[in-house]
Coordinates of C-alpha atoms and ligand atoms in Angstrom, one line a residue:
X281 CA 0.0 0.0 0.0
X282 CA 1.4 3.6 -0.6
X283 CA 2.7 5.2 2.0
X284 CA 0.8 8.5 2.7
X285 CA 3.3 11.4 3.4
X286 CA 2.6 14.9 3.8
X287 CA 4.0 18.2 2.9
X288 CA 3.7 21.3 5.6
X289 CA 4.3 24.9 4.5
X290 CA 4.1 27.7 7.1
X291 CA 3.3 31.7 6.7
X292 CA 3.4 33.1 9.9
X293 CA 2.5 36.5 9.1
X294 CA -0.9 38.3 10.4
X295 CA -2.6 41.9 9.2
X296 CA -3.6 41.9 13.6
X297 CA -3.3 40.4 16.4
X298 CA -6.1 38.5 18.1
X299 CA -6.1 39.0 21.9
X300 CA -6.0 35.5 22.6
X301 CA -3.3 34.4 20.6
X302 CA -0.5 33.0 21.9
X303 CA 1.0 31.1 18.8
X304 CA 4.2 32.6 17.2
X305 CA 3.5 35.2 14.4
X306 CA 4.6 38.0 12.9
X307 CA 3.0 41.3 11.9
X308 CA 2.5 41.7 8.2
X309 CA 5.1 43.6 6.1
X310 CA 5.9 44.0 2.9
X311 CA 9.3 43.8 2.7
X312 CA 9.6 41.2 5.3
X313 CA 7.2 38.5 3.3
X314 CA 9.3 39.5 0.3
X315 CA 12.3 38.0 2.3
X316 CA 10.4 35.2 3.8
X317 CA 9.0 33.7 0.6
X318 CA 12.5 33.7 -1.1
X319 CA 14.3 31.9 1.6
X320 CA 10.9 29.7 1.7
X321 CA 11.5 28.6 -1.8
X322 CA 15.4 28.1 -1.3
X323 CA 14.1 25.8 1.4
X324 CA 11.2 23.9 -1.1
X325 CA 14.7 22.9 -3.0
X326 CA 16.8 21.7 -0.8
X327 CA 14.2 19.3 1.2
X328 CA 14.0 17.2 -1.8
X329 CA 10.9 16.6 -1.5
X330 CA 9.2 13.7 -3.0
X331 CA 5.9 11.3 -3.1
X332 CA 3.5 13.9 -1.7
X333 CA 0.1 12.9 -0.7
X334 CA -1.2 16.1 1.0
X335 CA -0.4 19.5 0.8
X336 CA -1.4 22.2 3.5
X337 CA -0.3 25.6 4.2
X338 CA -1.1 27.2 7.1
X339 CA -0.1 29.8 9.6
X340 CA -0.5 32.8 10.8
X341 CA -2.8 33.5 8.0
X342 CA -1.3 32.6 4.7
X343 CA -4.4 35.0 2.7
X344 CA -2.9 37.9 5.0
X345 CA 0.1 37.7 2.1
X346 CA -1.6 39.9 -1.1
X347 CA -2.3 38.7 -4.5
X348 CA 1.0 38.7 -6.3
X349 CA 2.8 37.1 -2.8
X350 CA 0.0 34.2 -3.2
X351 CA 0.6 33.2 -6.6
X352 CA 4.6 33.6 -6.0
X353 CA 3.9 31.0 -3.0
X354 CA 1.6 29.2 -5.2
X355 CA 3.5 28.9 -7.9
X356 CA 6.6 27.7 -6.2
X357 CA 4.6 24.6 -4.6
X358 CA 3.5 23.9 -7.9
X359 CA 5.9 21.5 -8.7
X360 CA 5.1 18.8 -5.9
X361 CA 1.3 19.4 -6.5
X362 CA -0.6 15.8 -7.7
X363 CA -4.2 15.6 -9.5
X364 CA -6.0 14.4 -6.6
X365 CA -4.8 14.6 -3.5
X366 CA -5.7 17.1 -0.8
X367 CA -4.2 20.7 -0.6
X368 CA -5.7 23.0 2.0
X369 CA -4.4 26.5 2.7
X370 CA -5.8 28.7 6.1
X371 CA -7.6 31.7 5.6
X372 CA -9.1 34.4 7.7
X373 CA -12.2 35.9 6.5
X374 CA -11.6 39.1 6.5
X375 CA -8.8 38.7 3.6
X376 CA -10.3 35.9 1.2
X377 CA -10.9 37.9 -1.2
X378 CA -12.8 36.9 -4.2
X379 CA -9.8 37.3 -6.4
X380 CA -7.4 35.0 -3.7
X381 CA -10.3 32.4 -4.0
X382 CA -9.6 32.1 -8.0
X383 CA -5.8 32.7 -7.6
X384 CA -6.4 29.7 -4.5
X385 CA -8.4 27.7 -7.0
X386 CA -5.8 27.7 -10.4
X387 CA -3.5 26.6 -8.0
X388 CA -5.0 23.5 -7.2
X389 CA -6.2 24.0 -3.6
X390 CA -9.0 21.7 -3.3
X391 CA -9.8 22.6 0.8
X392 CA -9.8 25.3 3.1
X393 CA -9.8 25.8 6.7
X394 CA -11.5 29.3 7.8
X395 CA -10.7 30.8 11.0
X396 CA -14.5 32.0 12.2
X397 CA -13.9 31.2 15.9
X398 CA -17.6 32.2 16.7
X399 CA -20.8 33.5 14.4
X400 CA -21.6 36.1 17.3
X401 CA -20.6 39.8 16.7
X402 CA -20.0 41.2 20.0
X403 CA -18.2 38.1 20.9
X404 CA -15.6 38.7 18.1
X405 CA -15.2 41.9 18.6
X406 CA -14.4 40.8 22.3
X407 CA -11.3 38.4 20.5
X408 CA -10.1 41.5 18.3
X409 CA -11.3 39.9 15.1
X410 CA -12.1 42.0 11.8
X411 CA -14.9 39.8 10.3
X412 CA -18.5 39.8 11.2
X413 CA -21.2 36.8 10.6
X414 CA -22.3 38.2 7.5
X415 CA -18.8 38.4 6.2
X416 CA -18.3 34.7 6.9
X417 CA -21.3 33.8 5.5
X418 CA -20.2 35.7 2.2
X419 CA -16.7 34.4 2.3
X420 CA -18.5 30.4 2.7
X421 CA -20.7 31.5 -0.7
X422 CA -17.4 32.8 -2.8
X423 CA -15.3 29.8 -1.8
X424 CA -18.6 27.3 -3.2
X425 CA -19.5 29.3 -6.2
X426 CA -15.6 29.0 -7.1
X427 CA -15.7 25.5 -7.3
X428 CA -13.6 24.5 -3.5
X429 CA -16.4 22.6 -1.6
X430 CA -14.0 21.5 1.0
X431 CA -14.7 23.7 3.5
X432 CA -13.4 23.3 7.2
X433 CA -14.4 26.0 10.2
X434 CA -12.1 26.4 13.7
X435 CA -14.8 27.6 16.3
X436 CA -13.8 28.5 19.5
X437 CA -16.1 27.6 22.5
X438 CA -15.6 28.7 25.7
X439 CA -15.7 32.3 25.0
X440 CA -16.0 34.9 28.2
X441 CA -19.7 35.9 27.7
X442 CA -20.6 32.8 26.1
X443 CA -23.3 30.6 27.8
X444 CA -25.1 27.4 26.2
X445 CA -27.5 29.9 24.3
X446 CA -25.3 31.1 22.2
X447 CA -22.9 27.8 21.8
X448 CA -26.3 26.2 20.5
X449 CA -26.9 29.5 18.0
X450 CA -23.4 29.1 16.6
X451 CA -23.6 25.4 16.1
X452 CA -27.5 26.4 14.4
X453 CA -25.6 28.7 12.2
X454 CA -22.7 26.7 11.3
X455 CA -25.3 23.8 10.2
X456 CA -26.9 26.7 7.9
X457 CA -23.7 26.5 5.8
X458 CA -22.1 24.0 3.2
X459 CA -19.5 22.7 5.8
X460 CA -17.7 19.5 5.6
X461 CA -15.2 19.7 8.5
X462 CA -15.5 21.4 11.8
X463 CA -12.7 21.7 13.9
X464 CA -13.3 23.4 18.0
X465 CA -11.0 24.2 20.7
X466 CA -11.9 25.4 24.1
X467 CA -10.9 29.1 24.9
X468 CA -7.3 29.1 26.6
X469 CA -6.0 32.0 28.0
X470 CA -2.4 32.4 28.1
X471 CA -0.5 34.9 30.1
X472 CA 1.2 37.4 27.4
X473 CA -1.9 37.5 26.0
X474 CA -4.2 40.6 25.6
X475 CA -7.2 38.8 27.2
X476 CA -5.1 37.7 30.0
X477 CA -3.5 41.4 30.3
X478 CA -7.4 42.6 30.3
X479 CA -7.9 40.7 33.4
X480 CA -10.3 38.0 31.5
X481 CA -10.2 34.3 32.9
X482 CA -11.1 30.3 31.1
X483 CA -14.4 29.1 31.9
X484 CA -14.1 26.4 35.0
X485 CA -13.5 22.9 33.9
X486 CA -17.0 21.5 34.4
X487 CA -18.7 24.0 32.3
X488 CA -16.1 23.3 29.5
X489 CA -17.0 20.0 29.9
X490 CA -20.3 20.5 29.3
X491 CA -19.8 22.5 26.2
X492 CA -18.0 19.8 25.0
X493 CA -19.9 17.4 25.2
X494 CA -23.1 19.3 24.1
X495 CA -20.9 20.2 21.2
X496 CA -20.5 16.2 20.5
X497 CA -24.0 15.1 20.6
X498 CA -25.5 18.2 18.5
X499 CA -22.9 17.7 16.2
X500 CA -23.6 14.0 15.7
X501 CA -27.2 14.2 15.5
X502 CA -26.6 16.6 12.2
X503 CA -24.3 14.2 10.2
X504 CA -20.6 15.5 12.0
X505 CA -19.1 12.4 13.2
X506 CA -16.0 13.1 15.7
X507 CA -13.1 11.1 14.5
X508 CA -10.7 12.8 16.8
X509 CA -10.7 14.9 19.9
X510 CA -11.4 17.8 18.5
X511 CA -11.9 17.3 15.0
X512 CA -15.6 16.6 13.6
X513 CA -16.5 16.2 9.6
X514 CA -18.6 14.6 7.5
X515 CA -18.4 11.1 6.2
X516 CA -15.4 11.2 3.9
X517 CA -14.3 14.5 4.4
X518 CA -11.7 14.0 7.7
X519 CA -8.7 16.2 6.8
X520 CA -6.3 13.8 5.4
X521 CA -3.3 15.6 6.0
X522 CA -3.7 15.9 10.0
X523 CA -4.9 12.4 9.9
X524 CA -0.5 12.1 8.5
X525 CA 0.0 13.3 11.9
X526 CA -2.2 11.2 13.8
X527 CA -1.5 7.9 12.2
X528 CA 2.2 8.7 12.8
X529 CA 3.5 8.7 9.2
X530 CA 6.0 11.2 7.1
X531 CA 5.8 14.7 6.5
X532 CA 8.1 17.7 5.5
X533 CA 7.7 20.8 7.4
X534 CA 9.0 23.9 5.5
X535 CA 9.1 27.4 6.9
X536 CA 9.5 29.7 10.3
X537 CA 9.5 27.0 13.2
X538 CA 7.4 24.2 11.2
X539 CA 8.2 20.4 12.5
X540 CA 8.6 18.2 9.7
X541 CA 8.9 13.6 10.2
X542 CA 11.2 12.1 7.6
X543 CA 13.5 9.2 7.2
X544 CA 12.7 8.1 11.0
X545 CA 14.4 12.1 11.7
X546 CA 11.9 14.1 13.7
X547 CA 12.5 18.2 13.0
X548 CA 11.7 21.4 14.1
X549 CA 13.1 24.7 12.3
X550 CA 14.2 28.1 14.2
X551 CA 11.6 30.1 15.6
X552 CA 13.9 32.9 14.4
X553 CA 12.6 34.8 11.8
X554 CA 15.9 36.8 11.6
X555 CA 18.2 33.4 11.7
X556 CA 15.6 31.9 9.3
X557 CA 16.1 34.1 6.8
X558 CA 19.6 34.1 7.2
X559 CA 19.5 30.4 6.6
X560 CA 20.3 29.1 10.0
X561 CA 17.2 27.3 9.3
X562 CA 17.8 24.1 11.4
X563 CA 16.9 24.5 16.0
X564 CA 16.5 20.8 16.9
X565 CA 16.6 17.3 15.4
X566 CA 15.9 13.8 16.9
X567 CA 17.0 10.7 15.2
X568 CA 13.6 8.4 16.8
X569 CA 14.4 4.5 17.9
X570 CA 11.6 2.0 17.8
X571 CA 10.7 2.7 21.4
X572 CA 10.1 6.3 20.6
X573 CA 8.2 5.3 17.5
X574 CA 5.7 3.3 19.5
X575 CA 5.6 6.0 22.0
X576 CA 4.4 8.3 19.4
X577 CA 2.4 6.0 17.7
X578 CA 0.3 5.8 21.2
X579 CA 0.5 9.7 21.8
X580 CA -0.9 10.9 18.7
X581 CA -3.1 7.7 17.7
X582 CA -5.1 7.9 20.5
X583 CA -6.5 11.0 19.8
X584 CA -8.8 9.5 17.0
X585 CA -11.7 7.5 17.6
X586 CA -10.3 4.2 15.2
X587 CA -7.3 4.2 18.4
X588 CA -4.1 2.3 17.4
X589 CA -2.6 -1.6 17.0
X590 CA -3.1 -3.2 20.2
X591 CA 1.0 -4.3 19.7
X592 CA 1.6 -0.7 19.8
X593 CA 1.6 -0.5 23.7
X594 CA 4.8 -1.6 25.2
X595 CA 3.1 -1.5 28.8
X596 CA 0.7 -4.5 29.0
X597 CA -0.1 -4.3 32.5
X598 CA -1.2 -0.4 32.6
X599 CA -3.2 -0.8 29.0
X600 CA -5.7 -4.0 30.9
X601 CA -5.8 -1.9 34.1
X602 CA -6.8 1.0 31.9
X603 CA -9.2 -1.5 30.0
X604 CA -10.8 -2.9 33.5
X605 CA -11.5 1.0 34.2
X606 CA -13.6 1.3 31.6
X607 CA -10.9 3.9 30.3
X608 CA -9.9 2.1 26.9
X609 CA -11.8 0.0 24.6
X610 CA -10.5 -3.3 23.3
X611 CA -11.7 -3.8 19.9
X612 CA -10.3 -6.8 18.0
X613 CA -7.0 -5.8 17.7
X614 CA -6.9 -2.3 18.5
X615 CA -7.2 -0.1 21.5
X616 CA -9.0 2.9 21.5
X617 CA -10.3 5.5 24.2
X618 CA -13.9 5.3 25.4
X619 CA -15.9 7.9 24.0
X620 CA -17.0 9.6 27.3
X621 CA -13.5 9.7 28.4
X622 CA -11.6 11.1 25.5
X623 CA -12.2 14.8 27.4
X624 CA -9.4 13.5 29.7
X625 CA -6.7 12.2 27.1
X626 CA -4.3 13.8 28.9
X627 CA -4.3 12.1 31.7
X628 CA -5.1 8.4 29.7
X629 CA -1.9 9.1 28.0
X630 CA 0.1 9.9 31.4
X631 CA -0.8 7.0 33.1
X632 CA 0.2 4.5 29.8
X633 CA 3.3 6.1 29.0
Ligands
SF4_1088 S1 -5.0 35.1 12.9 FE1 -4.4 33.2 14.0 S2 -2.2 33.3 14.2 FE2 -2.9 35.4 13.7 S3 -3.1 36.5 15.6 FE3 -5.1 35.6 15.1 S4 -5.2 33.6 16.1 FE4 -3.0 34.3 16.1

């Protein structure tokens, strides 16, 4: 069977800053991206990449770059793109453009993942983003009548302000769109952060909970099956490229601080921008033994609802203890998480490594 292997480009510049962000990025600028994309491309050579099964660019917000900046990207991952497989990019709403869309569309990219974070306007003005529902639900319409039907959502749940009212109205919204994928994440709030700075403080753990799990079943009932923690789609549409991740398999990472999985060599690049483009590109490799290869064959296979090869966990005696808990499923020959207890992963994943 061929292998799948994966191909991970990063942009990590934004046009603002969202007051809960606490991912590295860089403010847009002109000159900078000009720099960025050239060393980007020196960097697309020299991986020698090969036998690509999914493309995805993300970020930052890769549509922060402008039009001529996307088709140079574009154009430079031509050359690896195959009829057929999947190529997502990110986008923000409030810089899709119509004209990106098309330029997104020649190209090849066949899915995109939109950052709406929530439908509800007061609650993303509270975040410090530049969209509003009716621009999403523009965007949604420009991306279908241009031919990408692919279409992924982030939402963010958790939200100060936000009780089960309106987590049920944005869930009623998003099932008003063409969607395929829905990916959510509970509201952290990291120090450095504006929303941390403004005083602002996560839900408590039991009302997360809650959300979560109202999340699950609403979501089921309307066709969104959750095939990992966090990540819901419809039937054939799970995002094949993170799935790379999950099922523990090969991927190039090219860009500011991207991770990339080749030749048994785990990778991370600087997080640098100024050594990056200087071409001081590599911060941190690990050559991985067979032990570590189980270990993240548990870690990240866990997370999905198929679980992993029972001959995967090196700790026998913890797995049936976590079995006779009711913690893990034994089915056949795999091992999976039981549904109700996926919300505590973490500490699943403590106890069996
Ligand atoms: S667009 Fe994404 S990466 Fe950029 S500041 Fe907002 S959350 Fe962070």
């Amino acid at each position: 069977m061929k292998k799948n292997r994966g191909l991970y480009i990063h942009i990590p510049f934004c046009t603002h800053l969202c007051s809960y962000c606490d991912f590295s990025k860089l403010l847009y600028d002109k000159d900078l991206v000009k720099r960025y994309l050239d060393e980007l491309n020196l960097e697309l050579q020299e991986r020698k990449i090969k036998d690509i099964t999914s493309i995805y660019i993300g970020g930052g917000t890769p549509t922060s770059l402008d039009e001529e900046e996307l088709e140079y990207l574009l154009k430079m991952i031509d050359e690896f793109f195959i009829e057929g497989i999947s190529y997502t990019i990110e986008a923000n709403v409030e810089n899709l453009t119509p004209n990106k869309i098309k330029i997104l569309k020649k190209h090849g990219i066949n899915r995109i993942s939109l950052g709406v974070q929530t439908f509800d306007d007061n609650l993303l003005k509270l975040i410090n983003r530049f969209h509003s529902y009716n621009d999403t639900k523009r965007v949604i319409n420009e991306i279908v009548e241009n031919g990408i039907n692919d279409i992924n959502i982030d939402l963010i749940y958790g939200l100060p302000l936000e009780d089960m009212n309106l987590l049920k109205k944005d869930l009623d919204i998003a099932m008003t769109l063409p969607l395929t994928h829905i990916s959510t994440y509970s509201l952290m709030i990291n120090k450095n952060t504006k929303m941390y700075i403004d005083g602002w403080k996560e839900k408590d753990e039991d009302e997360i909970r809650k959300m979560y799990d109202y999340i699950v079943s609403y979501l089921k009932e309307h066709g969104f099956n959750r095939y990992e923690v966090s990540n819901f789609s419809k039937d054939g549409y799970e995002s094949k490229h993170n799935l790379i991740y999950w099922h523990n398999e090969e991927y190039y990472g090219v860009g500011l601080g991207a991770s990339g999985y080749i030749d048994g060599i785990r990778y991370t690049n600087t997080k640098s921008i100024n050594k990056y483009l200087n071409h001081m590109r590599n911060y941190e490799s690990e050559i991985l033994k067979e032990d570590d290869i189980c270990f993240y064959d548990v870690m990240l296979g866990l997370r999905l609802k198929e679980g992993i090869l029972e001959n995967k966990i090196i700790n026998k005696e913890k797995m049936n203890e976590l079995i006779r808990r009711n913690l893990l499923v034994r089915c056949e020959n795999r091992i999976r998480v039981n549904d109700e207890y996926l919300f505590i992963l973490d500490y699943i994943l403590k106890e069996l490594l």
